[in-house]
Short mmCIF file of C-alpha atoms in Angstrom, two decimals:
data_model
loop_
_atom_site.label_atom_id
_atom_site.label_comp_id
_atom_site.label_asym_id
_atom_site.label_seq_id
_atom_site.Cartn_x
_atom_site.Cartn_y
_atom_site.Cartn_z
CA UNK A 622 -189.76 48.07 -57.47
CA UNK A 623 -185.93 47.19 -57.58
CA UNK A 624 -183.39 49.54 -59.42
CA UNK A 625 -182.02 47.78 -62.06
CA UNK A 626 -179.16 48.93 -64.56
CA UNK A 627 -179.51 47.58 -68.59
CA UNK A 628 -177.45 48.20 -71.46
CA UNK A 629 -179.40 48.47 -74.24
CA UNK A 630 -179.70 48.73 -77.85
CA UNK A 631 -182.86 49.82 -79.31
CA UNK A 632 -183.88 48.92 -83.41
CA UNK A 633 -186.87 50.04 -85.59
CA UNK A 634 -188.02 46.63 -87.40
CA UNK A 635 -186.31 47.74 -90.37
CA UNK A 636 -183.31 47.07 -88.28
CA UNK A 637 -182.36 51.17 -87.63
CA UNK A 638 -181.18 51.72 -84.47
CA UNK A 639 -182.72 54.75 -82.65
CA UNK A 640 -181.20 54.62 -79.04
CA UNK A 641 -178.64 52.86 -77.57
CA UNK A 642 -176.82 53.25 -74.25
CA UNK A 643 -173.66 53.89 -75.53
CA UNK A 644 -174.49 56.14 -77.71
CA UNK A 645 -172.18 59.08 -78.28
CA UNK A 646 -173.24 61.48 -75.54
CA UNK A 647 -174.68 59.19 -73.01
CA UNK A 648 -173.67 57.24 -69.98
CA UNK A 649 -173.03 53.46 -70.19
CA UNK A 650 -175.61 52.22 -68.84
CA UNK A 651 -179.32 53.27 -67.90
CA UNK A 652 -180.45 53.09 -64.45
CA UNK A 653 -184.13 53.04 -63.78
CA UNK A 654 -186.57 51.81 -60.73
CA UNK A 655 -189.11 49.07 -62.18
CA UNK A 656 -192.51 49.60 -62.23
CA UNK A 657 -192.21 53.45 -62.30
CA UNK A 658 -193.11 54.37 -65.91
CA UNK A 659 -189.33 55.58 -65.94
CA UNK A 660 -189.27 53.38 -69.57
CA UNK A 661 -191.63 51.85 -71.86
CA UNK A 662 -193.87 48.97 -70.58
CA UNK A 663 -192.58 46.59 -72.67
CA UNK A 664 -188.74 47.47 -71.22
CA UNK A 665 -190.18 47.14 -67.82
CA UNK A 666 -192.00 44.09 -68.49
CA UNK A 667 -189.31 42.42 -69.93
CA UNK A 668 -186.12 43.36 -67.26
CA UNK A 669 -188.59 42.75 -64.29
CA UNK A 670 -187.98 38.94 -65.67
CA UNK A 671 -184.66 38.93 -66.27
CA UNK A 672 -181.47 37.63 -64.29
CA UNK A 673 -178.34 39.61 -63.54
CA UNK A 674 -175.85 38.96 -66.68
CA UNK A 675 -178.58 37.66 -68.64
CA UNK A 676 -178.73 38.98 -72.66
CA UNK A 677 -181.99 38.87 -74.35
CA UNK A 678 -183.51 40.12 -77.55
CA UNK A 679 -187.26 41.91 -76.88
CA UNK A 680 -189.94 42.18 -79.70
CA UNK A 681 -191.84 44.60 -78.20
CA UNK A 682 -195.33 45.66 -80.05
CA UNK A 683 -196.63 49.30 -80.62
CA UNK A 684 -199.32 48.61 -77.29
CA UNK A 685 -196.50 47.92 -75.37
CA UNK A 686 -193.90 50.88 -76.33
CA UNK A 687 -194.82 53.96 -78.02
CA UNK A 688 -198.44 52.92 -79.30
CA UNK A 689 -200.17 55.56 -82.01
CA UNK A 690 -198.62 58.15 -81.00
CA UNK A 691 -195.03 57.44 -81.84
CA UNK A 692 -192.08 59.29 -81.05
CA UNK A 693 -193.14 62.91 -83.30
CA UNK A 694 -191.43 66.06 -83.50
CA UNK A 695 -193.02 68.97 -83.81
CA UNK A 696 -192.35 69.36 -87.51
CA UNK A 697 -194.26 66.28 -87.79
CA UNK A 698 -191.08 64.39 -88.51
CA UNK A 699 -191.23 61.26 -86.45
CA UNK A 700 -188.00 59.37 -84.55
CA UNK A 701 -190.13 56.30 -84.54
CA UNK A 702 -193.71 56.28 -86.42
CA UNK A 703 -197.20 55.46 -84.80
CA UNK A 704 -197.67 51.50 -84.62
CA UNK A 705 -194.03 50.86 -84.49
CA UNK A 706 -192.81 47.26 -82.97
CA UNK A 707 -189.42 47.69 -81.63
CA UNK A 708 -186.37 45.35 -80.71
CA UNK A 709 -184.08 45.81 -77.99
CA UNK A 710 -181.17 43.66 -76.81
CA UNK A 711 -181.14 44.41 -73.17
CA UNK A 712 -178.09 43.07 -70.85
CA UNK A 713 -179.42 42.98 -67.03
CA UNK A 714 -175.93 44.43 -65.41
CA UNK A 715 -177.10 44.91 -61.90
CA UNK A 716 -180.22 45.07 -59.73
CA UNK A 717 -180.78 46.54 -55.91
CA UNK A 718 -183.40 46.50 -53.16
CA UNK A 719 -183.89 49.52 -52.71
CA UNK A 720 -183.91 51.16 -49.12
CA UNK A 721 -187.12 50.21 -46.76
#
C-alpha cells in the first residue's frame, strides 16, 4: 500500500468531535501506509479512493470503525460507545509509492 497523509476531523453522530489532526498536541497531519490496519477500515477504505486535494465527508458505520467494542476506558467510561457510526472530513494532502 501507498503512504498517504490526511487531515482529518473526526465527529460522533451527535456532531462531538473526538479527534482531529490539529488538535492541540498533535502534528498536522497523519501519515499512515494503506492497507496496514494503521487506522480504522472505514478510514482506509475511504482514502484508498480518494485523489490528492480532494475533501470528502465519510459516514462510516460501527462494522467499519470501532464495532461493539467502542473506544472504553478502563473505568468503563467510553470516548466513543459500542455501535457508534462516525463522520470524518478527510482532506487527501499527499500520497507516495513507497520504495520497491
Amino acid at each position: 500500500g501507498d503512504f498517504v497523509v490526511v487531515e482529518y476531523t473526526g465527529y460522533l453522530a451527535n456532531g462531538q468531535i473526538f479527534d482531529a489532526t490539529h488538535a492541540e498536541g498533535k502534528k498536522e497531519a497523519l501519515l499512515f501506509k494503506l492497507g496496514s490496519n494503521a487506522v480504522i477500515p472505514g478510514l482506509d477504505d475511504m482514502v484508498s479512493r480518494m485523489a490528492v486535494g480532494e475533501k470528502v465527508q465519510a459516514i462510516i458505520p460501527p462494522e467499519l470503525a470501532y464495532g461493539e467494542k467502542g473506544v472504553c476506558l478502563e473505568s468503563g467510561e467510553c470516548l466513543i460507545k459500542p455501535g457508534a457510526t462516525l463522520v470524518f472530513d478527510i482532506l487527501l494532502k499527499k500520497t507516495s509509492i513507497p520504495p520497491p
